PDB file of N, CA and C in Angstrom:
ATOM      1  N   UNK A   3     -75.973  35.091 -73.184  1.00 69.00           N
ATOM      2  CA  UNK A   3     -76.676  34.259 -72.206  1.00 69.00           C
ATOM      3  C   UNK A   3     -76.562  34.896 -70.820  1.00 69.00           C
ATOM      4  N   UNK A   4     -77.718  35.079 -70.072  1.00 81.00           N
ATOM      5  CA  UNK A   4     -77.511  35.804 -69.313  1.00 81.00           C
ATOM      6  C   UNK A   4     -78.079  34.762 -67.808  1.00 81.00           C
ATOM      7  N   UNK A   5     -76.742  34.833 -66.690  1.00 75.00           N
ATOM      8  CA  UNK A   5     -76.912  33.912 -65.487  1.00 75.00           C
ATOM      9  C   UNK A   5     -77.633  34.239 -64.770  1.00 75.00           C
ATOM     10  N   UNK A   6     -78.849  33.464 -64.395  1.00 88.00           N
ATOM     11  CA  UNK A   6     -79.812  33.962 -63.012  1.00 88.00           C
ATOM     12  C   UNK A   6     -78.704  33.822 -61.909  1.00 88.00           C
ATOM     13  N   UNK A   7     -79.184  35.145 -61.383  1.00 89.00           N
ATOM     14  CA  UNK A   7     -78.561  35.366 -59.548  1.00 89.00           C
ATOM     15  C   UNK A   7     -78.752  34.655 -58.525  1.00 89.00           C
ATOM     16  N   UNK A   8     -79.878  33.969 -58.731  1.00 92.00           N
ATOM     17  CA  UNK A   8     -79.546  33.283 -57.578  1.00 92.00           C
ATOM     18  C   UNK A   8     -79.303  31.594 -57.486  1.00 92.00           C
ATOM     19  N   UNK A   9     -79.168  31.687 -58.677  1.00 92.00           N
ATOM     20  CA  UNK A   9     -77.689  30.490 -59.056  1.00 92.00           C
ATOM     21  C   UNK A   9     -76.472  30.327 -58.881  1.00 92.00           C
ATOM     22  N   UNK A  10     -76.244  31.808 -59.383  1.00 90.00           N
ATOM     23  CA  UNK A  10     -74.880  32.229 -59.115  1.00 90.00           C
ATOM     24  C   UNK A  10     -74.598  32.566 -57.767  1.00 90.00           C
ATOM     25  N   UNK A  11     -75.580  33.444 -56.607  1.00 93.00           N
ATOM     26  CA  UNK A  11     -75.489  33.505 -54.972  1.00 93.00           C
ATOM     27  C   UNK A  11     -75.683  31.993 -54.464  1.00 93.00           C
ATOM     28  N   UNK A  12     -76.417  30.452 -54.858  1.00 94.00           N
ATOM     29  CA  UNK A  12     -76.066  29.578 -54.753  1.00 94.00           C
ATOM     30  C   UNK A  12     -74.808  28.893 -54.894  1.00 94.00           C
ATOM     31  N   UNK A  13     -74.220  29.159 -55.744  1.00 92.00           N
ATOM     32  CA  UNK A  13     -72.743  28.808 -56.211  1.00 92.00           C
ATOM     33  C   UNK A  13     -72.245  29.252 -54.641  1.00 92.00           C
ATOM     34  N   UNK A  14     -71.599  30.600 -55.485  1.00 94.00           N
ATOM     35  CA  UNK A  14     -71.125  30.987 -54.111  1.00 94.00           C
ATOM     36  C   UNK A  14     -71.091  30.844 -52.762  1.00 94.00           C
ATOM     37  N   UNK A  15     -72.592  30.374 -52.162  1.00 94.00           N
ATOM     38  CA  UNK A  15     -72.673  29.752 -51.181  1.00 94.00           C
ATOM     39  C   UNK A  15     -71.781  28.907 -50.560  1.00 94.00           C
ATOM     40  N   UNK A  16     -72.345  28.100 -51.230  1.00 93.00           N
ATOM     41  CA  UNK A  16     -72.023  26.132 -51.325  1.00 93.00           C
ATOM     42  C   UNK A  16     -70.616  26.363 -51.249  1.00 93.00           C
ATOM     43  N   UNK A  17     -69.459  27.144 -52.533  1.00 93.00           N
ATOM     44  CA  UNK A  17     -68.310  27.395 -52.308  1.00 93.00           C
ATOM     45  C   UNK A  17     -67.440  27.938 -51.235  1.00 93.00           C
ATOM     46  N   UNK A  18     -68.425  28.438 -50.400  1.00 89.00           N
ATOM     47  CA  UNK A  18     -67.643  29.334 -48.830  1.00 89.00           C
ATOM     48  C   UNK A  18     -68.008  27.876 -48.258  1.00 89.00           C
ATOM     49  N   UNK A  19     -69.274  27.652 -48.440  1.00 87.00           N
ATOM     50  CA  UNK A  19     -69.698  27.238 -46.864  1.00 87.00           C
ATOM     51  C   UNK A  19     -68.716  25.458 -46.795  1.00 87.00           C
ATOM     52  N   UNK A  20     -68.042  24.851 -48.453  1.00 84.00           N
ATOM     53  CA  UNK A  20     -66.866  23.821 -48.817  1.00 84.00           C
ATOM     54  C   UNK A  20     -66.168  24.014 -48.072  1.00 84.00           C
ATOM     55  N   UNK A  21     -65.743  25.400 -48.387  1.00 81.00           N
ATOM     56  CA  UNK A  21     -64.642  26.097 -48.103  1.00 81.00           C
ATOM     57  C   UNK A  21     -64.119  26.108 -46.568  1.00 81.00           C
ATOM     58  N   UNK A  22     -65.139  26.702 -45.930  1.00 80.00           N
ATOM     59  CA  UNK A  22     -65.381  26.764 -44.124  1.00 80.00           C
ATOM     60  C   UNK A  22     -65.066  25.470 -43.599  1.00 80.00           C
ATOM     61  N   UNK A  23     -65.879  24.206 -44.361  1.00 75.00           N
ATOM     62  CA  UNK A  23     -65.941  22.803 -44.201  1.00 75.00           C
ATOM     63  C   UNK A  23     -64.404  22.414 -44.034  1.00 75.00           C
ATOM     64  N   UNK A  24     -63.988  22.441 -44.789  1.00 73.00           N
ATOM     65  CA  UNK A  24     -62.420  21.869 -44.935  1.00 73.00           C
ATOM     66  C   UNK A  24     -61.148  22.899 -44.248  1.00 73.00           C
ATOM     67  N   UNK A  25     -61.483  23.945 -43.626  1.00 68.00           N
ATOM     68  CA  UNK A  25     -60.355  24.757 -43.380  1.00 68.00           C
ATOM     69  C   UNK A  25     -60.979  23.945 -41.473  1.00 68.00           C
ATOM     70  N   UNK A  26     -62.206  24.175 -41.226  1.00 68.00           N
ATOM     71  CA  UNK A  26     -62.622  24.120 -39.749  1.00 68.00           C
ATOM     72  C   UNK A  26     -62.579  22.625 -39.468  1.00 68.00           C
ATOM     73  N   UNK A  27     -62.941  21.577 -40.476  1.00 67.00           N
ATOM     74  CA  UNK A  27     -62.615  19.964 -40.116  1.00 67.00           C
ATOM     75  C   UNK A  27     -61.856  18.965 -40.700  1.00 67.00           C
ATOM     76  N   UNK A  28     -61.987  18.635 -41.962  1.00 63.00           N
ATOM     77  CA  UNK A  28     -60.591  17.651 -42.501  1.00 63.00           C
ATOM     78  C   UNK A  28     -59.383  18.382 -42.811  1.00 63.00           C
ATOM     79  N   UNK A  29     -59.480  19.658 -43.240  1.00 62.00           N
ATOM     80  CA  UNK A  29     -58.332  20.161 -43.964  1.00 62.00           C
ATOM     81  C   UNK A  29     -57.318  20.802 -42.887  1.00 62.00           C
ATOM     82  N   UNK A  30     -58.229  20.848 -41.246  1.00 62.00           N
ATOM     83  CA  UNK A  30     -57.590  21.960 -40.088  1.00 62.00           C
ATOM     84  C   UNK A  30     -56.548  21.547 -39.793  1.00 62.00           C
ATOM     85  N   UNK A  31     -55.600  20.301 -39.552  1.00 63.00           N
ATOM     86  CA  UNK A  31     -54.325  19.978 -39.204  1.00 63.00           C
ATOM     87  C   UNK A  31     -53.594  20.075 -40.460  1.00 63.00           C
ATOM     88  N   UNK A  32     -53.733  20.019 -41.514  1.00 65.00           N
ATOM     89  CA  UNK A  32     -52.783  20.816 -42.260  1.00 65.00           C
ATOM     90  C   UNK A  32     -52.632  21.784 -42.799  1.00 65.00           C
ATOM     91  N   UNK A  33     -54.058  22.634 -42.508  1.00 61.00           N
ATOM     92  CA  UNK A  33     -54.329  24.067 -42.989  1.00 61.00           C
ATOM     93  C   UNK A  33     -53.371  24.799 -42.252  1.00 61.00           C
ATOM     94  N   UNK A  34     -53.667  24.309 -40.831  1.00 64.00           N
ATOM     95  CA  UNK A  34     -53.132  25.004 -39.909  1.00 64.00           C
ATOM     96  C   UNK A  34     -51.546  24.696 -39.609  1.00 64.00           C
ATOM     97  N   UNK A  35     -51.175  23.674 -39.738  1.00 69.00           N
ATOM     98  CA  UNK A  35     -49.897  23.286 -39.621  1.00 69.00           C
ATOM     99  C   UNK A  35     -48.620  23.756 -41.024  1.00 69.00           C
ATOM    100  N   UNK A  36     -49.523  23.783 -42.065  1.00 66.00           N
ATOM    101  CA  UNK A  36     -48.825  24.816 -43.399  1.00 66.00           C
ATOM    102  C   UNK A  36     -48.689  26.333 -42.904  1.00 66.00           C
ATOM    103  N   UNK A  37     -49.757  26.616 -42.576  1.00 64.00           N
ATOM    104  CA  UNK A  37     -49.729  28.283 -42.130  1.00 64.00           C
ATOM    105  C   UNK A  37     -48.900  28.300 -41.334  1.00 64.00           C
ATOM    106  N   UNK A  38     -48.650  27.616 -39.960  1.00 68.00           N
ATOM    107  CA  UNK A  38     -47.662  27.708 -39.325  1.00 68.00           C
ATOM    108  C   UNK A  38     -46.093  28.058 -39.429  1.00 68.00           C
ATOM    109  N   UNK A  39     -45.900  26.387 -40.582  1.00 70.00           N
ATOM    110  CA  UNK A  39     -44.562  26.500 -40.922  1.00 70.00           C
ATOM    111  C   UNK A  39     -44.470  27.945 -41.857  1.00 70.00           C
ATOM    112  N   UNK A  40     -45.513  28.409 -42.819  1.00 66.00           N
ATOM    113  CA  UNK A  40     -44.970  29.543 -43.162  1.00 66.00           C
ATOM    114  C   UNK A  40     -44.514  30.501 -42.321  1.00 66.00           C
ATOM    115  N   UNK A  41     -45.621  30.699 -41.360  1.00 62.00           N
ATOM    116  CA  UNK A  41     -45.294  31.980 -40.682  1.00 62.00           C
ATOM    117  C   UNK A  41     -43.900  31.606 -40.278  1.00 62.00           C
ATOM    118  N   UNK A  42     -43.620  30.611 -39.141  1.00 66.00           N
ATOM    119  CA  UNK A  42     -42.468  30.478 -38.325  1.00 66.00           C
ATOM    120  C   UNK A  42     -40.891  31.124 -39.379  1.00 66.00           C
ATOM    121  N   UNK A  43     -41.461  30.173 -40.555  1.00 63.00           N
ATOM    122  CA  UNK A  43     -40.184  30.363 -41.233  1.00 63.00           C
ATOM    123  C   UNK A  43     -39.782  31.646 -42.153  1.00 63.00           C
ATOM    124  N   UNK A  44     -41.056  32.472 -42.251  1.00 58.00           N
ATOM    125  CA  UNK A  44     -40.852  34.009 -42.759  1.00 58.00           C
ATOM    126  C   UNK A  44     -40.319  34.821 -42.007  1.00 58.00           C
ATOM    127  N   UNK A  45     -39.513  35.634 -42.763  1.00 58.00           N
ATOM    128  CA  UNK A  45     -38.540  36.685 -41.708  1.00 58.00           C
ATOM    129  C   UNK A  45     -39.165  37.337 -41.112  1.00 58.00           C
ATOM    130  N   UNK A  46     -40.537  37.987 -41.928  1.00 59.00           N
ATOM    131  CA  UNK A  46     -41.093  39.003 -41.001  1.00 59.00           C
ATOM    132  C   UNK A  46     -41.712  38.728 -40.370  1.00 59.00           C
ATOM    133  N   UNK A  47     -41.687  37.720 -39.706  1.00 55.00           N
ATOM    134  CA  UNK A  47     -43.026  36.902 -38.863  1.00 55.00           C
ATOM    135  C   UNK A  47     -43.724  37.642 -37.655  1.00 55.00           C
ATOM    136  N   UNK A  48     -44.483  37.556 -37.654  1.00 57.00           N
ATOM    137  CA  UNK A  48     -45.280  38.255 -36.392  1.00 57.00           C
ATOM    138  C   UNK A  48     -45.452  37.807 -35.265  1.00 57.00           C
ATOM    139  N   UNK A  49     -45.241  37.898 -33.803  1.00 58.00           N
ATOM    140  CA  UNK A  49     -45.430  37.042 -33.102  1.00 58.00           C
ATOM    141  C   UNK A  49     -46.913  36.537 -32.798  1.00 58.00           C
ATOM    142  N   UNK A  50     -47.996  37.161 -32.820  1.00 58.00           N
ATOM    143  CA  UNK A  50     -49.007  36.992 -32.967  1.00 58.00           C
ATOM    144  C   UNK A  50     -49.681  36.262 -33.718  1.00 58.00           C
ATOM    145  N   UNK A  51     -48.808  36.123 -35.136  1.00 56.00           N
ATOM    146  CA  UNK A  51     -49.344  35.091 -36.060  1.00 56.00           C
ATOM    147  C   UNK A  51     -48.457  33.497 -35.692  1.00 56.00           C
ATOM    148  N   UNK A  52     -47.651  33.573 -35.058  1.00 54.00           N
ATOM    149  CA  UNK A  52     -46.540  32.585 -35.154  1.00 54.00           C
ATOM    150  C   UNK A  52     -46.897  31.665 -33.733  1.00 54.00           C
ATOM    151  N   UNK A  53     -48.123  32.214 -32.973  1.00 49.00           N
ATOM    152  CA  UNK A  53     -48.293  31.757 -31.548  1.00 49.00           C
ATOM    153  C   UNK A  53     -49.237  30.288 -31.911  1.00 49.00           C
TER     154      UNK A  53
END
């Protein structure tokens, strides 16, 4: 069975553009606040990532 492409470049879409959705508005205070505590609490932390 073979998948039309631009079903599958639809998929994909929709899946970033979820994706974008929830990192940039519901998901951003804990996306960002998880990333944080990782960085802070990894040894090799960067200061750049940790700001």
């Amino acid at each position: 069975m073979r998948i039309n492409p631009w079903l599958w470049l639809a998929g994909a879409a929709l899946f970033i553009a979820l994706s974008y959705a929830w990192m940039s508005g519901v998901g951003a205070a804990i996306g960002e606040n998880w990333w944080n505590d990782a960085m802070q609490s990894h040894p090799a932390c960067e200061p750049a990532l940790c700001s």
